[in-house]
Amino acid sequence: MPAPHLGTGGPTTSRVVVRRARATDVRAVRALTEPLAEKGVLVAKHAVATYESVPETRVAELDGAVVGCGALHVMWEDLAEVRTLAVASSARGLGVGSAIVEALLADARESGVSRVFCLTFEVPFFARLGFEVIEGTPVAPEVYAELLRSHDDGVAEFLDLARVKPNTLGNTRMLLHLR
């Protein structure tokens, strides 16, 4: 499947290209995400975790430079999470975030996932993409028990575990049912 292209609608002829991340993109991804992690907007990750997540990550390029990233993490048979979504301040308002999320939703559909979760401060952004605010953890008790076995901090945030409360304070839980 070709990478989605998005015209910026701005005064230049630049295009945003969303593609699968490569190991060589990790420095750029970390440059986008580390400042947000320091502010408590994203979960802080060690470099090794960023490398490990390359297969589930997409990056957005504008004129050949990485200006955005996001990942889709499959959590269960029917559930995945959009995580690590970041856009360079210089590229905000150009549709970069939307293009990344649309590519991640296409990945979710391709993976057979029927629901996509996010934990976010950007409620209006995700609402425009069809996500709805939810309360609690939208999984059956037996799935919850299995997810407790995960060592992934993002799964712990999804489960709203006490050990990750500092990362989740002020965030809103949102869910999208794919059609």
PDB file of C-alpha atoms in Angstrom:
ATOM      1  CA  MET A   1       0.000   0.000   0.000  1.00  0.00           C
ATOM      2  CA  PRO A   2       1.515   3.374  -0.972  1.00  0.00           C
ATOM      3  CA  ALA A   3       2.176   5.975   1.695  1.00  0.00           C
ATOM      4  CA  PRO A   4      -0.657   8.486   2.114  1.00  0.00           C
ATOM      5  CA  HIS A   5       0.073  11.936   0.711  1.00  0.00           C
ATOM      6  CA  LEU A   6      -1.480  15.099   2.010  1.00  0.00           C
ATOM      7  CA  GLY A   7      -1.266  18.505   0.433  1.00  0.00           C
ATOM      8  CA  THR A   8      -0.534  21.071   3.110  1.00  0.00           C
ATOM      9  CA  GLY A   9      -2.876  23.667   1.727  1.00  0.00           C
ATOM     10  CA  GLY A  10      -0.247  26.275   2.602  1.00  0.00           C
ATOM     11  CA  PRO A  11       1.547  28.741   0.380  1.00  0.00           C
ATOM     12  CA  THR A  12       4.215  26.191  -0.606  1.00  0.00           C
ATOM     13  CA  THR A  13       4.003  23.076  -2.742  1.00  0.00           C
ATOM     14  CA  SER A  14       5.214  20.904   0.152  1.00  0.00           C
ATOM     15  CA  ARG A  15       3.631  17.535   0.793  1.00  0.00           C
ATOM     16  CA  VAL A  16       3.417  15.468   3.909  1.00  0.00           C
ATOM     17  CA  VAL A  17       4.346  11.836   3.344  1.00  0.00           C
ATOM     18  CA  VAL A  18       3.502   9.252   6.004  1.00  0.00           C
ATOM     19  CA  ARG A  19       5.533   6.061   5.902  1.00  0.00           C
ATOM     20  CA  ARG A  20       6.637   3.186   8.101  1.00  0.00           C
ATOM     21  CA  ALA A  21       9.457   4.120  10.450  1.00  0.00           C
ATOM     22  CA  ARG A  22      12.962   2.792  10.022  1.00  0.00           C
ATOM     23  CA  ALA A  23      15.635   2.299  12.676  1.00  0.00           C
ATOM     24  CA  THR A  24      17.418   5.328  11.231  1.00  0.00           C
ATOM     25  CA  ASP A  25      14.380   7.478  12.165  1.00  0.00           C
ATOM     26  CA  VAL A  26      14.718   6.822  15.892  1.00  0.00           C
ATOM     27  CA  ARG A  27      16.863   9.913  16.577  1.00  0.00           C
ATOM     28  CA  ALA A  28      14.264  12.118  14.893  1.00  0.00           C
ATOM     29  CA  VAL A  29      11.401  10.359  16.715  1.00  0.00           C
ATOM     30  CA  ARG A  30      13.163  10.882  20.043  1.00  0.00           C
ATOM     31  CA  ALA A  31      13.778  14.555  19.206  1.00  0.00           C
ATOM     32  CA  LEU A  32      10.002  14.929  18.731  1.00  0.00           C
ATOM     33  CA  THR A  33       8.908  12.874  21.740  1.00  0.00           C
ATOM     34  CA  GLU A  34      11.442  13.641  24.493  1.00  0.00           C
ATOM     35  CA  PRO A  35      10.313  17.269  25.038  1.00  0.00           C
ATOM     36  CA  LEU A  36       6.707  16.037  25.326  1.00  0.00           C
ATOM     37  CA  ALA A  37       7.767  13.320  27.770  1.00  0.00           C
ATOM     38  CA  GLU A  38       9.549  15.940  29.885  1.00  0.00           C
ATOM     39  CA  LYS A  39       6.264  17.902  30.031  1.00  0.00           C
ATOM     40  CA  GLY A  40       4.308  14.764  31.003  1.00  0.00           C
ATOM     41  CA  VAL A  41       2.344  14.705  27.749  1.00  0.00           C
ATOM     42  CA  LEU A  42       3.890  11.420  26.554  1.00  0.00           C
ATOM     43  CA  VAL A  43       5.334   8.484  28.465  1.00  0.00           C
ATOM     44  CA  ALA A  44       9.123   8.736  28.736  1.00  0.00           C
ATOM     45  CA  LYS A  45      10.864   5.864  26.940  1.00  0.00           C
ATOM     46  CA  HIS A  46      14.415   4.647  26.957  1.00  0.00           C
ATOM     47  CA  ALA A  47      16.106   4.618  23.563  1.00  0.00           C
ATOM     48  CA  VAL A  48      15.910   0.827  23.423  1.00  0.00           C
ATOM     49  CA  ALA A  49      12.103   0.954  23.751  1.00  0.00           C
ATOM     50  CA  THR A  50      11.933   3.409  20.860  1.00  0.00           C
ATOM     51  CA  TYR A  51      13.984   1.045  18.710  1.00  0.00           C
ATOM     52  CA  GLU A  52      11.787  -1.892  19.766  1.00  0.00           C
ATOM     53  CA  SER A  53       8.677  -0.010  18.656  1.00  0.00           C
ATOM     54  CA  VAL A  54       9.968   0.789  15.139  1.00  0.00           C
ATOM     55  CA  PRO A  55       7.763  -1.887  13.478  1.00  0.00           C
ATOM     56  CA  GLU A  56       4.582  -0.305  14.890  1.00  0.00           C
ATOM     57  CA  THR A  57       5.634   3.300  14.237  1.00  0.00           C
ATOM     58  CA  ARG A  58       4.838   5.634  11.359  1.00  0.00           C
ATOM     59  CA  VAL A  59       6.657   8.881  10.635  1.00  0.00           C
ATOM     60  CA  ALA A  60       5.573  11.903   8.650  1.00  0.00           C
ATOM     61  CA  GLU A  61       8.023  13.737   6.440  1.00  0.00           C
ATOM     62  CA  LEU A  62       7.698  17.247   5.120  1.00  0.00           C
ATOM     63  CA  ASP A  63      10.217  18.094   2.408  1.00  0.00           C
ATOM     64  CA  GLY A  64      12.259  15.053   3.469  1.00  0.00           C
ATOM     65  CA  ALA A  65      12.476  15.937   7.178  1.00  0.00           C
ATOM     66  CA  VAL A  66      10.696  13.894   9.855  1.00  0.00           C
ATOM     67  CA  VAL A  67       8.114  16.235  11.412  1.00  0.00           C
ATOM     68  CA  GLY A  68       5.775  13.769  13.092  1.00  0.00           C
ATOM     69  CA  CYS A  69       5.422  10.278  14.458  1.00  0.00           C
ATOM     70  CA  GLY A  70       2.895   7.928  15.970  1.00  0.00           C
ATOM     71  CA  ALA A  71       2.534   4.253  16.735  1.00  0.00           C
ATOM     72  CA  LEU A  72      -0.193   1.649  16.791  1.00  0.00           C
ATOM     73  CA  HIS A  73       0.255  -0.893  19.564  1.00  0.00           C
ATOM     74  CA  VAL A  74      -1.969  -3.965  19.386  1.00  0.00           C
ATOM     75  CA  MET A  75      -3.111  -4.778  22.905  1.00  0.00           C
ATOM     76  CA  TRP A  76      -5.609  -7.578  22.338  1.00  0.00           C
ATOM     77  CA  GLU A  77      -7.515  -9.454  19.654  1.00  0.00           C
ATOM     78  CA  ASP A  78      -9.869  -6.553  18.973  1.00  0.00           C
ATOM     79  CA  LEU A  79      -8.043  -3.615  20.556  1.00  0.00           C
ATOM     80  CA  ALA A  80      -5.080  -1.399  19.688  1.00  0.00           C
ATOM     81  CA  GLU A  81      -3.792   1.903  20.989  1.00  0.00           C
ATOM     82  CA  VAL A  82      -2.607   4.992  19.148  1.00  0.00           C
ATOM     83  CA  ARG A  83       0.436   6.096  21.096  1.00  0.00           C
ATOM     84  CA  THR A  84       3.492   8.316  20.884  1.00  0.00           C
ATOM     85  CA  LEU A  85       1.769  10.801  18.577  1.00  0.00           C
ATOM     86  CA  ALA A  86       3.933  13.901  18.184  1.00  0.00           C
ATOM     87  CA  VAL A  87       4.200  16.669  15.610  1.00  0.00           C
ATOM     88  CA  ALA A  88       6.947  19.287  15.368  1.00  0.00           C
ATOM     89  CA  SER A  89       5.713  22.747  16.303  1.00  0.00           C
ATOM     90  CA  SER A  90       6.836  23.983  12.871  1.00  0.00           C
ATOM     91  CA  ALA A  91       4.446  21.513  11.199  1.00  0.00           C
ATOM     92  CA  ARG A  92       1.341  21.981  13.334  1.00  0.00           C
ATOM     93  CA  GLY A  93      -1.776  22.959  11.445  1.00  0.00           C
ATOM     94  CA  LEU A  94      -0.627  21.240   8.254  1.00  0.00           C
ATOM     95  CA  GLY A  95      -2.596  18.027   8.763  1.00  0.00           C
ATOM     96  CA  VAL A  96       0.442  16.017   9.881  1.00  0.00           C
ATOM     97  CA  GLY A  97      -1.194  14.560  13.003  1.00  0.00           C
ATOM     98  CA  SER A  98      -4.363  13.628  11.134  1.00  0.00           C
ATOM     99  CA  ALA A  99      -2.369  11.987   8.345  1.00  0.00           C
ATOM    100  CA  ILE A 100      -0.410   9.909  10.865  1.00  0.00           C
ATOM    101  CA  VAL A 101      -3.547   8.796  12.722  1.00  0.00           C
ATOM    102  CA  GLU A 102      -5.289   7.896   9.449  1.00  0.00           C
ATOM    103  CA  ALA A 103      -2.295   5.732   8.489  1.00  0.00           C
ATOM    104  CA  LEU A 104      -2.363   4.080  11.925  1.00  0.00           C
ATOM    105  CA  LEU A 105      -6.100   3.404  11.590  1.00  0.00           C
ATOM    106  CA  ALA A 106      -5.423   1.780   8.214  1.00  0.00           C
ATOM    107  CA  ASP A 107      -2.807  -0.377   9.970  1.00  0.00           C
ATOM    108  CA  ALA A 108      -5.410  -1.284  12.619  1.00  0.00           C
ATOM    109  CA  ARG A 109      -7.907  -2.347   9.965  1.00  0.00           C
ATOM    110  CA  GLU A 110      -5.222  -4.379   8.200  1.00  0.00           C
ATOM    111  CA  SER A 111      -4.397  -6.080  11.520  1.00  0.00           C
ATOM    112  CA  GLY A 112      -8.049  -7.010  12.053  1.00  0.00           C
ATOM    113  CA  VAL A 113      -8.498  -4.764  15.073  1.00  0.00           C
ATOM    114  CA  SER A 114     -12.018  -3.408  15.552  1.00  0.00           C
ATOM    115  CA  ARG A 115     -11.407  -0.822  18.293  1.00  0.00           C
ATOM    116  CA  VAL A 116      -8.679   1.771  18.737  1.00  0.00           C
ATOM    117  CA  PHE A 117      -7.982   3.442  22.059  1.00  0.00           C
ATOM    118  CA  CYS A 118      -6.047   6.578  22.955  1.00  0.00           C
ATOM    119  CA  LEU A 119      -5.216   8.352  26.195  1.00  0.00           C
ATOM    120  CA  THR A 120      -4.845  12.003  25.352  1.00  0.00           C
ATOM    121  CA  PHE A 121      -4.879  15.664  26.304  1.00  0.00           C
ATOM    122  CA  GLU A 122      -5.925  16.466  22.694  1.00  0.00           C
ATOM    123  CA  VAL A 123      -9.631  15.607  22.955  1.00  0.00           C
ATOM    124  CA  PRO A 124     -10.903  17.909  20.164  1.00  0.00           C
ATOM    125  CA  PHE A 125      -8.271  16.564  17.739  1.00  0.00           C
ATOM    126  CA  PHE A 126      -9.189  12.917  18.332  1.00  0.00           C
ATOM    127  CA  ALA A 127     -12.925  13.723  18.397  1.00  0.00           C
ATOM    128  CA  ARG A 128     -12.607  15.160  14.860  1.00  0.00           C
ATOM    129  CA  LEU A 129     -11.218  11.778  13.823  1.00  0.00           C
ATOM    130  CA  GLY A 130     -14.216   9.922  15.296  1.00  0.00           C
ATOM    131  CA  PHE A 131     -12.905   8.967  18.736  1.00  0.00           C
ATOM    132  CA  GLU A 132     -15.363   9.244  21.624  1.00  0.00           C
ATOM    133  CA  VAL A 133     -14.682   9.862  25.295  1.00  0.00           C
ATOM    134  CA  ILE A 134     -15.108   6.762  27.446  1.00  0.00           C
ATOM    135  CA  GLU A 135     -14.975   5.969  31.153  1.00  0.00           C
ATOM    136  CA  GLY A 136     -13.054   3.057  32.600  1.00  0.00           C
ATOM    137  CA  THR A 137     -11.264   0.278  30.772  1.00  0.00           C
ATOM    138  CA  PRO A 138     -13.328  -1.165  27.884  1.00  0.00           C
ATOM    139  CA  VAL A 139     -12.359  -4.820  28.183  1.00  0.00           C
ATOM    140  CA  ALA A 140     -13.913  -7.879  29.792  1.00  0.00           C
ATOM    141  CA  PRO A 141     -12.587  -8.890  33.241  1.00  0.00           C
ATOM    142  CA  GLU A 142     -10.712 -11.906  31.839  1.00  0.00           C
ATOM    143  CA  VAL A 143      -8.949  -9.705  29.264  1.00  0.00           C
ATOM    144  CA  TYR A 144      -8.130  -7.170  31.982  1.00  0.00           C
ATOM    145  CA  ALA A 145      -6.536  -9.993  34.002  1.00  0.00           C
ATOM    146  CA  GLU A 146      -4.400 -10.997  31.007  1.00  0.00           C
ATOM    147  CA  LEU A 147      -3.369  -7.413  30.265  1.00  0.00           C
ATOM    148  CA  LEU A 148      -2.150  -7.090  33.865  1.00  0.00           C
ATOM    149  CA  ARG A 149       0.656  -9.472  32.868  1.00  0.00           C
ATOM    150  CA  SER A 150       2.097  -6.975  30.395  1.00  0.00           C
ATOM    151  CA  HIS A 151       5.257  -5.065  31.341  1.00  0.00           C
ATOM    152  CA  ASP A 152       4.400  -2.277  28.867  1.00  0.00           C
ATOM    153  CA  ASP A 153       3.809   1.115  30.512  1.00  0.00           C
ATOM    154  CA  GLY A 154       1.260   2.016  27.845  1.00  0.00           C
ATOM    155  CA  VAL A 155      -0.809  -1.045  28.736  1.00  0.00           C
ATOM    156  CA  ALA A 156      -0.501  -0.053  32.414  1.00  0.00           C
ATOM    157  CA  GLU A 157      -1.843   3.393  31.482  1.00  0.00           C
ATOM    158  CA  PHE A 158      -4.701   1.794  29.587  1.00  0.00           C
ATOM    159  CA  LEU A 159      -5.522  -0.260  32.704  1.00  0.00           C
ATOM    160  CA  ASP A 160      -5.209   2.912  34.833  1.00  0.00           C
ATOM    161  CA  LEU A 161      -2.818   1.229  37.261  1.00  0.00           C
ATOM    162  CA  ALA A 162      -1.610   3.206  40.269  1.00  0.00           C
ATOM    163  CA  ARG A 163       2.060   2.938  39.246  1.00  0.00           C
ATOM    164  CA  VAL A 164       1.417   5.101  36.163  1.00  0.00           C
ATOM    165  CA  LYS A 165      -1.006   7.618  37.671  1.00  0.00           C
ATOM    166  CA  PRO A 166       1.442  10.541  37.313  1.00  0.00           C
ATOM    167  CA  ASN A 167       1.428   9.887  33.539  1.00  0.00           C
ATOM    168  CA  THR A 168      -2.350   9.687  33.234  1.00  0.00           C
ATOM    169  CA  LEU A 169      -3.498  12.638  35.329  1.00  0.00           C
ATOM    170  CA  GLY A 170      -5.516  15.014  33.190  1.00  0.00           C
ATOM    171  CA  ASN A 171      -5.643  12.656  30.219  1.00  0.00           C
ATOM    172  CA  THR A 172      -8.914  11.596  28.640  1.00  0.00           C
ATOM    173  CA  ARG A 173      -9.686   8.045  27.548  1.00  0.00           C
ATOM    174  CA  MET A 174     -11.072   7.865  24.023  1.00  0.00           C
ATOM    175  CA  LEU A 175     -12.152   4.992  21.802  1.00  0.00           C
ATOM    176  CA  LEU A 176     -12.937   4.571  18.124  1.00  0.00           C
ATOM    177  CA  HIS A 177     -14.955   1.675  16.725  1.00  0.00           C
ATOM    178  CA  LEU A 178     -13.635   0.885  13.248  1.00  0.00           C
ATOM    179  CA  ARG A 179     -16.182   0.106  10.562  1.00  0.00           C
TER     180      ARG A 179
END
